[in-house]
CSV table of C-alpha atoms in Angstrom, one decimal:
chain,number,residue,atom,x,y,z
A,1,MET,CA,-35.9,-178.8,22.5
A,2,PRO,CA,-34.1,-176.1,20.6
A,3,SER,CA,-35.4,-172.6,20.4
A,4,ALA,CA,-36.4,-171.2,16.8
A,5,THR,CA,-33.4,-169.7,16.4
A,6,ARG,CA,-31.8,-172.7,16.4
A,7,GLN,CA,-33.6,-174.8,13.5
A,8,PRO,CA,-31.4,-175.4,10.4
A,9,GLN,CA,-32.7,-173.5,7.7
A,10,ARG,CA,-34.5,-175.2,4.7
A,11,ASP,CA,-32.7,-176.2,1.5
A,12,LEU,CA,-34.6,-175.3,-1.5
A,13,PRO,CA,-34.3,-177.3,-5.0
A,14,LEU,CA,-31.3,-175.7,-6.8
A,15,ASP,CA,-33.5,-174.1,-9.6
A,16,GLU,CA,-35.9,-172.2,-7.2
A,17,SER,CA,-32.9,-171.2,-4.6
A,18,ARG,CA,-31.1,-169.6,-7.8
A,19,ALA,CA,-34.3,-167.7,-8.8
A,20,VAL,CA,-35.1,-167.0,-5.1
A,21,MET,CA,-31.1,-165.7,-5.1
A,22,ARG,CA,-31.7,-163.6,-8.7
A,23,GLY,CA,-34.7,-161.7,-7.6
A,24,ASN,CA,-33.0,-160.4,-4.5
A,25,PHE,CA,-29.9,-159.3,-6.1
A,26,GLY,CA,-30.1,-159.2,-10.0
A,27,GLY,CA,-29.1,-156.0,-11.4
A,28,LYS,CA,-28.6,-154.2,-7.8
A,29,SER,CA,-25.3,-152.8,-6.8
A,30,GLY,CA,-24.0,-150.8,-4.0
A,31,LYS,CA,-25.9,-149.9,-0.8
A,32,GLU,CA,-28.8,-151.7,-2.7
A,33,TYR,CA,-27.3,-154.7,-3.1
A,34,HIS,CA,-25.7,-154.6,0.3
A,35,ASP,CA,-29.6,-153.9,1.7
A,36,GLY,CA,-30.6,-157.5,-0.2
A,37,TRP,CA,-28.4,-159.0,2.8
A,38,GLU,CA,-30.7,-157.3,5.3
A,39,ALA,CA,-33.8,-157.7,3.7
A,40,MET,CA,-33.2,-161.4,3.9
A,41,TRP,CA,-32.4,-161.4,7.5
A,42,GLN,CA,-35.2,-159.4,8.3
A,43,ALA,CA,-37.3,-162.1,6.4
A,44,GLY,CA,-35.5,-164.7,7.9
A,45,ASN,CA,-37.3,-167.5,6.4
A,46,PHE,CA,-34.3,-168.6,3.8
A,47,LEU,CA,-31.2,-167.9,4.6
A,48,PRO,CA,-29.4,-170.7,2.7
A,49,TRP,CA,-25.6,-170.2,4.0
A,50,ASP,CA,-27.1,-170.5,7.4
A,51,ARG,CA,-25.9,-173.9,8.7
A,52,MET,CA,-26.2,-173.6,12.5
A,53,VAL,CA,-23.0,-175.1,13.4
A,54,PRO,CA,-19.5,-174.0,12.3
A,55,SER,CA,-17.6,-175.0,9.4
A,56,PRO,CA,-16.0,-178.2,9.3
A,57,ALA,CA,-13.0,-176.9,6.7
A,58,LEU,CA,-12.4,-174.4,9.5
A,59,ALA,CA,-12.1,-177.0,12.1
A,60,ASP,CA,-10.3,-178.9,10.0
A,61,THR,CA,-7.7,-176.5,9.1
A,62,LEU,CA,-7.3,-175.8,13.1
A,63,ASN,CA,-7.2,-179.2,14.4
A,64,ASN,CA,-4.4,-180.5,11.7
A,65,HIS,CA,-3.0,-177.5,9.8
A,66,SER,CA,-1.3,-175.9,12.6
A,67,GLN,CA,2.4,-176.2,10.8
A,68,VAL,CA,0.9,-174.0,8.1
A,69,ILE,CA,-1.3,-171.4,10.4
A,70,GLY,CA,0.0,-171.7,13.7
A,71,THR,CA,-1.9,-171.2,16.5
A,72,SER,CA,-3.9,-168.4,18.6
A,73,LYS,CA,-0.7,-167.5,20.4
A,74,LEU,CA,1.0,-164.5,18.5
A,75,VAL,CA,5.1,-164.2,19.5
A,76,LEU,CA,5.9,-160.5,20.0
A,77,PRO,CA,9.5,-159.3,18.9
A,78,ASP,CA,10.5,-159.0,22.8
A,79,GLY,CA,9.4,-162.4,22.8
A,80,THR,CA,6.4,-161.9,25.1
A,81,THR,CA,2.9,-163.5,23.3
A,82,ARG,CA,-0.5,-162.6,23.3
A,83,ARG,CA,-3.9,-164.0,21.4
A,84,LYS,CA,-4.0,-163.6,17.8
A,85,ARG,CA,-7.1,-161.1,16.8
A,86,ALA,CA,-9.2,-163.1,13.9
A,87,LEU,CA,-11.9,-161.6,11.8
A,88,VAL,CA,-14.8,-162.9,10.1
A,89,PRO,CA,-16.4,-160.7,7.5
A,90,GLY,CA,-20.0,-161.7,6.8
A,91,CYS,CA,-20.2,-164.0,9.6
A,92,GLY,CA,-23.9,-164.8,9.4
A,93,ARG,CA,-25.0,-166.1,12.7
A,94,GLY,CA,-21.4,-165.9,14.3
A,95,VAL,CA,-21.0,-169.5,14.2
A,96,ASP,CA,-17.3,-169.5,13.1
A,97,VAL,CA,-16.5,-166.7,15.7
A,98,MET,CA,-17.4,-168.9,17.9
A,99,LEU,CA,-15.3,-171.9,17.1
A,100,LEU,CA,-12.2,-169.7,17.0
A,101,GLN,CA,-12.9,-168.3,20.5
A,102,ALA,CA,-12.8,-172.0,21.6
A,103,TYR,CA,-9.3,-172.2,20.1
A,104,GLY,CA,-7.9,-169.0,22.2
A,105,TYR,CA,-8.5,-166.5,19.5
A,106,ASP,CA,-9.7,-162.9,20.2
A,107,VAL,CA,-12.6,-162.7,17.4
A,108,VAL,CA,-14.6,-159.7,15.7
A,109,GLY,CA,-17.6,-161.1,13.9
A,110,LEU,CA,-18.5,-158.6,11.2
A,111,GLU,CA,-21.8,-158.0,9.7
A,112,TYR,CA,-23.7,-155.6,7.3
A,113,SER,CA,-27.2,-156.5,8.6
A,114,GLY,CA,-28.1,-155.2,12.3
A,115,THR,CA,-30.7,-158.3,12.1
A,116,ALA,CA,-27.3,-160.7,11.9
A,117,VAL,CA,-25.3,-159.0,14.5
A,118,GLU,CA,-28.7,-159.9,16.9
A,119,ALA,CA,-29.0,-162.9,15.4
A,120,CYS,CA,-25.6,-163.6,16.3
A,121,LYS,CA,-25.9,-162.3,20.3
A,122,THR,CA,-28.8,-164.3,20.6
A,123,TYR,CA,-27.2,-167.6,19.0
A,124,ALA,CA,-24.4,-167.2,21.6
A,125,ARG,CA,-26.4,-166.7,24.5
A,126,GLU,CA,-28.1,-170.1,23.7
A,127,THR,CA,-25.0,-172.0,22.7
A,128,GLU,CA,-21.6,-170.7,24.4
A,129,ASN,CA,-21.4,-173.3,27.0
A,130,GLU,CA,-22.3,-176.3,24.7
A,131,GLU,CA,-19.6,-178.7,24.2
A,132,LEU,CA,-19.2,-177.4,20.5
A,133,TYR,CA,-17.9,-174.3,21.9
A,134,LYS,CA,-15.9,-175.3,24.6
A,135,ALA,CA,-12.1,-174.3,25.1
A,136,ARG,CA,-10.1,-176.6,23.1
A,137,ASP,CA,-6.8,-176.4,25.2
A,138,GLU,CA,-7.6,-175.6,28.8
A,139,LYS,CA,-4.2,-174.1,29.2
A,140,VAL,CA,-5.0,-171.7,26.4
A,141,GLY,CA,-8.6,-170.7,27.4
A,142,LYS,CA,-11.1,-169.1,25.4
A,143,GLY,CA,-10.2,-165.9,23.3
A,144,SER,CA,-13.1,-163.1,23.5
A,145,LYS,CA,-15.4,-162.2,20.9
A,146,ILE,CA,-17.6,-159.0,19.8
A,147,TYR,CA,-20.0,-158.8,17.1
A,148,VAL,CA,-20.3,-155.6,15.1
A,149,GLN,CA,-22.5,-154.0,12.4
A,150,GLY,CA,-20.6,-151.9,9.4
A,151,ASP,CA,-19.4,-151.9,5.9
A,152,PHE,CA,-16.2,-154.1,5.5
A,153,TYR,CA,-15.0,-151.6,3.0
A,154,ALA,CA,-15.0,-148.8,5.7
A,155,ASN,CA,-13.1,-147.9,8.8
A,156,ASP,CA,-15.5,-147.0,11.3
A,157,TRP,CA,-16.3,-150.5,12.5
A,158,LEU,CA,-12.4,-150.9,13.7
A,159,GLU,CA,-13.0,-148.2,16.2
A,160,ARG,CA,-16.4,-150.0,17.7
A,161,ALA,CA,-14.6,-153.3,17.8
A,162,GLY,CA,-12.3,-151.8,20.0
A,163,LEU,CA,-9.2,-151.9,18.2
A,164,GLY,CA,-7.3,-148.5,18.1
A,165,GLU,CA,-7.1,-145.6,16.4
A,166,TYR,CA,-9.8,-144.7,13.6
A,167,GLY,CA,-8.2,-146.4,10.3
A,168,LYS,CA,-5.6,-148.6,11.4
A,169,GLU,CA,-4.3,-151.0,9.4
A,170,GLY,CA,-2.7,-154.8,9.5
A,171,VAL,CA,-4.8,-155.4,12.7
A,172,PHE,CA,-6.0,-158.8,12.3
A,173,GLU,CA,-3.7,-162.0,12.4
A,174,LEU,CA,-5.9,-164.3,11.0
A,175,ILE,CA,-9.1,-163.3,8.7
A,176,TYR,CA,-11.4,-166.6,7.7
A,177,ASP,CA,-13.4,-165.8,4.5
A,178,TYR,CA,-16.1,-168.3,3.6
A,179,THR,CA,-19.6,-167.0,2.3
A,180,PHE,CA,-18.1,-163.8,1.6
A,181,PHE,CA,-16.2,-163.5,-1.3
A,182,CYS,CA,-18.4,-165.9,-3.3
A,183,ALA,CA,-21.5,-163.7,-1.8
A,184,MET,CA,-20.3,-160.3,-3.7
A,185,HIS,CA,-20.6,-160.1,-7.7
A,186,PRO,CA,-17.6,-160.3,-9.1
A,187,SER,CA,-17.4,-157.1,-10.1
A,188,MET,CA,-16.9,-156.5,-6.6
A,189,ARG,CA,-13.8,-158.5,-6.3
A,190,PRO,CA,-11.6,-156.1,-6.8
A,191,ALA,CA,-12.4,-154.3,-3.8
A,192,TRP,CA,-12.2,-156.8,-1.6
A,193,ALA,CA,-8.7,-157.9,-3.0
A,194,LYS,CA,-7.7,-154.1,-2.1
A,195,ARG,CA,-9.4,-154.5,1.2
A,196,MET,CA,-7.9,-157.8,2.2
A,197,PRO,CA,-4.2,-156.8,2.9
A,198,THR,CA,-4.6,-153.3,4.7
A,199,LEU,CA,-6.6,-155.7,7.3
A,200,LEU,CA,-4.3,-158.5,7.8
A,201,ALA,CA,-1.2,-158.0,9.8
A,202,SER,CA,2.0,-157.9,7.9
A,203,ASP,CA,3.7,-160.3,10.7
A,204,PRO,CA,4.9,-164.0,9.1
A,205,GLN,CA,2.2,-165.5,11.7
A,206,ALA,CA,-0.8,-163.9,10.0
A,207,ASN,CA,-2.8,-165.6,7.7
A,208,LEU,CA,-5.8,-164.9,5.5
A,209,ILE,CA,-7.9,-168.4,5.2
A,210,CYS,CA,-10.4,-168.9,2.4
A,211,LEU,CA,-12.4,-171.6,2.3
A,212,GLU,CA,-13.1,-171.3,-1.6
A,213,PHE,CA,-16.5,-172.6,-2.3
A,214,PRO,CA,-18.4,-172.6,-4.7
A,215,THR,CA,-15.5,-174.7,-6.9
A,216,ASN,CA,-17.7,-176.2,-9.5
A,217,LYS,CA,-20.4,-173.9,-10.1
A,218,PRO,CA,-21.1,-173.0,-13.7
A,219,ALA,CA,-20.2,-169.3,-14.0
A,220,GLU,CA,-22.9,-168.6,-16.1
A,221,SER,CA,-25.4,-169.4,-13.7
A,222,GLY,CA,-24.7,-166.1,-11.7
A,223,GLY,CA,-24.8,-165.8,-7.9
A,224,PRO,CA,-25.0,-165.2,-5.1
A,225,PRO,CA,-22.9,-167.5,-4.3
A,226,PHE,CA,-21.1,-166.7,-7.7
A,227,SER,CA,-18.7,-169.1,-9.1
A,228,SER,CA,-15.5,-169.0,-7.0
A,229,PRO,CA,-12.6,-171.3,-8.4
A,230,PRO,CA,-9.2,-171.3,-7.0
A,231,LYS,CA,-7.9,-169.1,-9.9
A,232,ALA,CA,-10.3,-166.3,-9.0
A,233,TYR,CA,-8.7,-166.0,-5.3
A,234,MET,CA,-4.8,-166.3,-7.1
A,235,GLU,CA,-5.7,-163.7,-9.4
A,236,HIS,CA,-7.5,-161.2,-7.9
A,237,LEU,CA,-4.9,-161.6,-4.6
A,238,SER,CA,-1.9,-161.2,-6.7
A,239,HIS,CA,-3.3,-158.1,-8.2
A,240,PRO,CA,-5.2,-156.1,-5.8
A,241,GLY,CA,-7.7,-153.7,-7.1
A,242,GLU,CA,-7.1,-154.5,-10.2
A,243,ASN,CA,-9.8,-155.1,-13.0
A,244,VAL,CA,-9.2,-159.0,-13.5
A,245,PRO,CA,-10.2,-160.2,-16.9
A,246,TYR,CA,-13.1,-162.4,-17.0
A,247,ASN,CA,-14.6,-164.3,-20.4
A,248,ASP,CA,-18.0,-163.7,-21.8
A,249,LYS,CA,-19.0,-166.9,-19.7
A,250,GLY,CA,-18.4,-164.6,-16.5
A,251,GLU,CA,-15.0,-167.2,-16.0
A,252,VAL,CA,-11.5,-165.4,-14.4
A,253,ARG,CA,-9.1,-165.4,-17.0
A,254,VAL,CA,-5.6,-166.5,-15.7
A,255,GLN,CA,-2.5,-164.4,-16.5
A,256,PRO,CA,0.4,-166.2,-16.2
A,257,LEU,CA,2.9,-163.5,-17.2
A,258,ALA,CA,1.4,-161.0,-15.3
A,259,GLU,CA,3.6,-159.3,-12.4
A,260,SER,CA,2.2,-159.6,-9.1
A,261,GLY,CA,0.4,-156.0,-7.9
A,262,PRO,CA,1.4,-153.9,-5.1
A,263,GLY,CA,0.2,-155.2,-1.7
A,264,ALA,CA,-0.1,-158.9,-3.5
A,265,LEU,CA,-0.6,-161.6,-0.9
A,266,GLU,CA,1.2,-165.1,-1.7
A,267,ARG,CA,-0.7,-168.3,-1.4
A,268,VAL,CA,1.5,-170.7,1.2
A,269,GLY,CA,-1.0,-173.4,1.6
A,270,HIS,CA,-3.5,-175.0,-0.7
A,271,TRP,CA,-5.7,-178.4,0.3
A,272,GLN,CA,-9.1,-180.3,0.2
A,273,PRO,CA,-10.0,-180.3,3.9
A,274,ALA,CA,-11.0,-183.3,5.4
A,275,ASN,CA,-14.7,-182.4,5.1
A,276,THR,CA,-17.3,-179.4,4.6
A,277,HIS,CA,-20.5,-178.7,4.5
A,278,GLN,CA,-22.8,-181.1,2.4
A,279,ILE,CA,-23.6,-178.0,0.3
A,280,GLY,CA,-19.8,-178.3,-0.8
A,281,LYS,CA,-19.6,-182.1,-1.6
A,282,ASP,CA,-20.8,-183.8,-4.6
A,283,ALA,CA,-23.4,-186.2,-5.3
A,284,GLU,CA,-21.3,-189.2,-4.0
A,285,GLY,CA,-19.8,-187.2,-0.6
A,286,LYS,CA,-16.7,-186.1,-2.1
A,287,VAL,CA,-15.3,-182.6,-0.8
A,288,ASN,CA,-15.2,-180.2,-3.9
A,289,ASP,CA,-14.3,-177.1,-1.8
A,290,ASN,CA,-10.5,-175.8,-1.0
A,291,ILE,CA,-8.5,-174.1,1.9
A,292,SER,CA,-5.9,-171.5,0.5
A,293,VAL,CA,-3.8,-169.8,3.0
A,294,TRP,CA,-2.2,-166.1,2.1
A,295,ARG,CA,0.0,-164.2,3.3
A,296,HIS,CA,2.2,-160.9,3.1
A,297,ARG,CA,4.9,-161.1,0.8
């Protein structure tokens, strides 16, 4: 029998779920906003993002789109190779960290919530020998993983993760963002877009992979999760740190004639995954989520 930590999270009716999230985060910002996530993890009775299994969209990307993202092997200028370093910010229970590890990446799972980090460690102890997390290629083997508590926008967690001197930039050859961009109030998105290019290696083998979700949620319904259509990622990652305009409904306004800003990332792939979590599908089971892949220009 699975332990209590392995039980899938309950889903509340949509209106009730939105009310709970607004109650936790409405009107909050800064540290108070971040602390709302810790409070939810401590309560443990409503974690709607916690599916207990890795993202099917990430698995599809790793399995079927290597022509875009490559593999876990990084080829260095001298011809030698090493494992790519991967980051999953807002990693939750660490399920996607463990999937990337199974594909051969050396992975850092980052969480603001210390309670979530402990949940990651518990889940890993219970599941790391299960078939789901075995090495996908015996010749490649499994990579490493480490879970760290920290603020995505600070640098101290890089040191705790053992990734060189404090403040080192361009550390990761793969970053996977799922329920991270959508968890932040749109006013926080410029900082997210400015931070991502500093963490992503400039190597052409390095990719930021975003699972765009929710793509069809009305922006005026608020969040988290906040409406995150493809144009929101495009506008922010094309103009890192800039105050991208939104209309009075909370929808991002496209600026087709605006030049890309300094540090902008380029979208090199965009598709609907073959599968995704049920919450990313419509009533008929059609996938609404998208995968976008970004690199330094």
